Amino acid sequence: MRLPALLSFAGFVLIIAATFCPLLRVFHVANWDAYALNKPYAMVLLLIPVVGIIGTVFNQIKITRLAAWLSLVLVVVFYIAAILKVETSFGFIPFHSISGFLSSQLKFKWGWYLLFISSLLAVGGTLVSKKAGNFKID
């Protein structure tokens, strides 16, 4: 297995692990992971790295590259959706000070760092070409 493929493999495994990490802290009481935020989207976010791992194991570079870029795009869209969800969760309250206070009680956690770093790690493993260096691990 090539070293860049190993890097992509590690990135895909970390994406899977990051979906179970706390992403949002709600009112200092509970932590929400990706499945508590949006279960169907989190399942897609879990499925793409599985396809990437299969592509890495079977040395299918195009599938691995596609899965890595898709995972990065999905993480960015998921982050934007989480920001919009936090900002508009209490928009139904007519008092802006109360809705602002309640929105400020929703805090982002460290799981976002792991999601972004792991998806960048997966993409970074696909950017290294074979001609750049003969990286082989036997």
PDB file of C-alpha atoms in Angstrom:
ATOM      1  CA  MET A   1       0.000   0.000   0.000  1.00  0.00           C
ATOM      2  CA  ARG A   2       1.377   3.396  -0.961  1.00  0.00           C
ATOM      3  CA  LEU A   3       2.025   5.989   1.704  1.00  0.00           C
ATOM      4  CA  PRO A   4      -0.523   8.482   0.252  1.00  0.00           C
ATOM      5  CA  ALA A   5      -3.118   5.690   0.179  1.00  0.00           C
ATOM      6  CA  LEU A   6      -2.355   5.024   3.828  1.00  0.00           C
ATOM      7  CA  LEU A   7      -2.826   8.733   4.516  1.00  0.00           C
ATOM      8  CA  SER A   8      -6.216   8.679   2.788  1.00  0.00           C
ATOM      9  CA  PHE A   9      -7.172   5.529   4.677  1.00  0.00           C
ATOM     10  CA  ALA A  10      -6.339   7.205   7.991  1.00  0.00           C
ATOM     11  CA  GLY A  11      -8.368  10.251   6.966  1.00  0.00           C
ATOM     12  CA  PHE A  12     -11.402   8.127   6.102  1.00  0.00           C
ATOM     13  CA  VAL A  13     -11.217   6.234   9.388  1.00  0.00           C
ATOM     14  CA  LEU A  14     -10.962   9.518  11.289  1.00  0.00           C
ATOM     15  CA  ILE A  15     -14.021  10.891   9.446  1.00  0.00           C
ATOM     16  CA  ILE A  16     -15.996   7.871  10.596  1.00  0.00           C
ATOM     17  CA  ALA A  17     -14.777   8.391  14.170  1.00  0.00           C
ATOM     18  CA  ALA A  18     -15.479  12.136  14.013  1.00  0.00           C
ATOM     19  CA  THR A  19     -19.163  11.605  13.307  1.00  0.00           C
ATOM     20  CA  PHE A  20     -19.461  10.191  16.838  1.00  0.00           C
ATOM     21  CA  CYS A  21     -17.581  13.102  18.481  1.00  0.00           C
ATOM     22  CA  PRO A  22     -19.431  16.025  20.090  1.00  0.00           C
ATOM     23  CA  LEU A  23     -20.151  18.739  17.546  1.00  0.00           C
ATOM     24  CA  LEU A  24     -22.605  20.983  19.364  1.00  0.00           C
ATOM     25  CA  ARG A  25     -23.192  21.683  23.047  1.00  0.00           C
ATOM     26  CA  VAL A  26     -26.826  22.442  23.791  1.00  0.00           C
ATOM     27  CA  PHE A  27     -27.563  24.693  26.805  1.00  0.00           C
ATOM     28  CA  HIS A  28     -24.546  23.316  28.716  1.00  0.00           C
ATOM     29  CA  VAL A  29     -26.532  20.120  29.297  1.00  0.00           C
ATOM     30  CA  ALA A  30     -25.982  17.762  26.373  1.00  0.00           C
ATOM     31  CA  ASN A  31     -23.550  17.224  23.543  1.00  0.00           C
ATOM     32  CA  TRP A  32     -24.857  16.446  20.067  1.00  0.00           C
ATOM     33  CA  ASP A  33     -22.936  14.423  17.536  1.00  0.00           C
ATOM     34  CA  ALA A  34     -23.625  14.330  13.790  1.00  0.00           C
ATOM     35  CA  TYR A  35     -26.438  11.819  14.256  1.00  0.00           C
ATOM     36  CA  ALA A  36     -28.263  14.053  16.732  1.00  0.00           C
ATOM     37  CA  LEU A  37     -27.930  17.055  14.426  1.00  0.00           C
ATOM     38  CA  ASN A  38     -29.203  15.392  11.241  1.00  0.00           C
ATOM     39  CA  LYS A  39     -29.360  11.607  11.106  1.00  0.00           C
ATOM     40  CA  PRO A  40     -29.850  11.078   7.317  1.00  0.00           C
ATOM     41  CA  TYR A  41     -27.063  13.505   6.446  1.00  0.00           C
ATOM     42  CA  ALA A  42     -24.779  11.891   9.027  1.00  0.00           C
ATOM     43  CA  MET A  43     -25.440   8.482   7.485  1.00  0.00           C
ATOM     44  CA  VAL A  44     -24.362   9.848   4.087  1.00  0.00           C
ATOM     45  CA  LEU A  45     -21.349  11.416   5.793  1.00  0.00           C
ATOM     46  CA  LEU A  46     -20.574   7.938   7.150  1.00  0.00           C
ATOM     47  CA  LEU A  47     -21.188   6.094   3.879  1.00  0.00           C
ATOM     48  CA  ILE A  48     -18.816   8.162   1.722  1.00  0.00           C
ATOM     49  CA  PRO A  49     -15.709   7.318   3.830  1.00  0.00           C
ATOM     50  CA  VAL A  50     -16.707   3.640   3.778  1.00  0.00           C
ATOM     51  CA  VAL A  51     -16.676   3.809  -0.034  1.00  0.00           C
ATOM     52  CA  GLY A  52     -13.333   5.609   0.191  1.00  0.00           C
ATOM     53  CA  ILE A  53     -11.896   2.882   2.431  1.00  0.00           C
ATOM     54  CA  ILE A  54     -13.064   0.216  -0.019  1.00  0.00           C
ATOM     55  CA  GLY A  55     -11.488   2.176  -2.872  1.00  0.00           C
ATOM     56  CA  THR A  56      -8.254   2.505  -0.922  1.00  0.00           C
ATOM     57  CA  VAL A  57      -8.100  -1.194  -0.049  1.00  0.00           C
ATOM     58  CA  PHE A  58      -8.705  -2.233  -3.662  1.00  0.00           C
ATOM     59  CA  ASN A  59      -6.295   0.454  -4.943  1.00  0.00           C
ATOM     60  CA  GLN A  60      -8.941   2.303  -6.951  1.00  0.00           C
ATOM     61  CA  ILE A  61      -7.406   5.771  -7.017  1.00  0.00           C
ATOM     62  CA  LYS A  62     -10.275   7.507  -8.828  1.00  0.00           C
ATOM     63  CA  ILE A  63     -12.874   6.192  -6.379  1.00  0.00           C
ATOM     64  CA  THR A  64     -10.686   7.177  -3.444  1.00  0.00           C
ATOM     65  CA  ARG A  65     -10.154  10.664  -4.867  1.00  0.00           C
ATOM     66  CA  LEU A  66     -13.870  11.111  -5.511  1.00  0.00           C
ATOM     67  CA  ALA A  67     -14.782   9.922  -2.010  1.00  0.00           C
ATOM     68  CA  ALA A  68     -12.171  12.215  -0.430  1.00  0.00           C
ATOM     69  CA  TRP A  69     -13.389  15.310  -2.262  1.00  0.00           C
ATOM     70  CA  LEU A  70     -17.020  14.398  -1.628  1.00  0.00           C
ATOM     71  CA  SER A  71     -16.337  13.993   2.075  1.00  0.00           C
ATOM     72  CA  LEU A  72     -14.680  17.416   2.208  1.00  0.00           C
ATOM     73  CA  VAL A  73     -17.628  19.027   0.419  1.00  0.00           C
ATOM     74  CA  LEU A  74     -20.109  17.237   2.696  1.00  0.00           C
ATOM     75  CA  VAL A  75     -18.281  18.396   5.826  1.00  0.00           C
ATOM     76  CA  VAL A  76     -18.247  22.019   4.618  1.00  0.00           C
ATOM     77  CA  VAL A  77     -21.967  21.892   3.734  1.00  0.00           C
ATOM     78  CA  PHE A  78     -22.718  20.232   7.082  1.00  0.00           C
ATOM     79  CA  TYR A  79     -20.846  22.995   8.920  1.00  0.00           C
ATOM     80  CA  ILE A  80     -22.748  25.701   7.034  1.00  0.00           C
ATOM     81  CA  ALA A  81     -26.024  23.927   7.812  1.00  0.00           C
ATOM     82  CA  ALA A  82     -25.112  23.729  11.505  1.00  0.00           C
ATOM     83  CA  ILE A  83     -24.312  27.447  11.609  1.00  0.00           C
ATOM     84  CA  LEU A  84     -27.640  28.258   9.966  1.00  0.00           C
ATOM     85  CA  LYS A  85     -29.451  25.930  12.357  1.00  0.00           C
ATOM     86  CA  VAL A  86     -27.887  27.622  15.384  1.00  0.00           C
ATOM     87  CA  GLU A  87     -28.580  31.123  14.086  1.00  0.00           C
ATOM     88  CA  THR A  88     -32.217  30.459  13.150  1.00  0.00           C
ATOM     89  CA  SER A  89     -33.305  28.022  15.859  1.00  0.00           C
ATOM     90  CA  PHE A  90     -34.971  30.653  17.981  1.00  0.00           C
ATOM     91  CA  GLY A  91     -36.135  32.998  15.245  1.00  0.00           C
ATOM     92  CA  PHE A  92     -39.762  32.365  16.157  1.00  0.00           C
ATOM     93  CA  ILE A  93     -39.342  34.261  19.437  1.00  0.00           C
ATOM     94  CA  PRO A  94     -40.430  37.882  18.889  1.00  0.00           C
ATOM     95  CA  PHE A  95     -37.930  39.310  21.406  1.00  0.00           C
ATOM     96  CA  HIS A  96     -34.528  39.552  19.771  1.00  0.00           C
ATOM     97  CA  SER A  97     -32.618  39.731  23.042  1.00  0.00           C
ATOM     98  CA  ILE A  98     -34.108  36.468  24.282  1.00  0.00           C
ATOM     99  CA  SER A  99     -33.566  34.693  20.967  1.00  0.00           C
ATOM    100  CA  GLY A 100     -29.994  36.022  20.845  1.00  0.00           C
ATOM    101  CA  PHE A 101     -29.327  34.767  24.364  1.00  0.00           C
ATOM    102  CA  LEU A 102     -30.732  31.332  23.587  1.00  0.00           C
ATOM    103  CA  SER A 103     -28.741  31.123  20.351  1.00  0.00           C
ATOM    104  CA  SER A 104     -25.577  32.023  22.253  1.00  0.00           C
ATOM    105  CA  GLN A 105     -26.136  29.006  24.510  1.00  0.00           C
ATOM    106  CA  LEU A 106     -25.505  26.648  21.577  1.00  0.00           C
ATOM    107  CA  LYS A 107     -21.742  26.164  21.369  1.00  0.00           C
ATOM    108  CA  PHE A 108     -19.648  24.405  18.740  1.00  0.00           C
ATOM    109  CA  LYS A 109     -17.360  21.686  20.074  1.00  0.00           C
ATOM    110  CA  TRP A 110     -14.026  20.140  19.090  1.00  0.00           C
ATOM    111  CA  GLY A 111     -15.524  17.481  16.817  1.00  0.00           C
ATOM    112  CA  TRP A 112     -15.631  19.999  13.963  1.00  0.00           C
ATOM    113  CA  TYR A 113     -11.835  20.260  14.042  1.00  0.00           C
ATOM    114  CA  LEU A 114     -11.557  16.496  13.736  1.00  0.00           C
ATOM    115  CA  LEU A 115     -14.053  16.404  10.867  1.00  0.00           C
ATOM    116  CA  PHE A 116     -12.204  19.093   8.902  1.00  0.00           C
ATOM    117  CA  ILE A 117      -8.705  17.772   9.600  1.00  0.00           C
ATOM    118  CA  SER A 118      -9.643  14.203   8.726  1.00  0.00           C
ATOM    119  CA  SER A 119     -11.331  15.195   5.471  1.00  0.00           C
ATOM    120  CA  LEU A 120      -8.311  17.327   4.549  1.00  0.00           C
ATOM    121  CA  LEU A 121      -6.105  14.355   5.403  1.00  0.00           C
ATOM    122  CA  ALA A 122      -8.115  12.152   3.044  1.00  0.00           C
ATOM    123  CA  VAL A 123      -7.900  14.749   0.274  1.00  0.00           C
ATOM    124  CA  GLY A 124      -4.186  15.252   0.940  1.00  0.00           C
ATOM    125  CA  GLY A 125      -3.546  11.570   0.419  1.00  0.00           C
ATOM    126  CA  THR A 126      -5.160  11.695  -3.007  1.00  0.00           C
ATOM    127  CA  LEU A 127      -3.286  14.798  -4.169  1.00  0.00           C
ATOM    128  CA  VAL A 128       0.119  13.122  -4.108  1.00  0.00           C
ATOM    129  CA  SER A 129       0.773  11.527  -7.466  1.00  0.00           C
ATOM    130  CA  LYS A 130       2.794   8.382  -8.066  1.00  0.00           C
ATOM    131  CA  LYS A 131       5.386  10.309 -10.077  1.00  0.00           C
ATOM    132  CA  ALA A 132       6.118  12.746  -7.238  1.00  0.00           C
ATOM    133  CA  GLY A 133       7.931  10.050  -5.324  1.00  0.00           C
ATOM    134  CA  ASN A 134       8.038   6.313  -5.207  1.00  0.00           C
ATOM    135  CA  PHE A 135       6.310   5.819  -1.844  1.00  0.00           C
ATOM    136  CA  LYS A 136       5.779   2.115  -1.211  1.00  0.00           C
ATOM    137  CA  ILE A 137       5.252   0.276   2.021  1.00  0.00           C
ATOM    138  CA  ASP A 138       5.691  -3.474   1.742  1.00  0.00           C
TER     139      ASP A 138
END
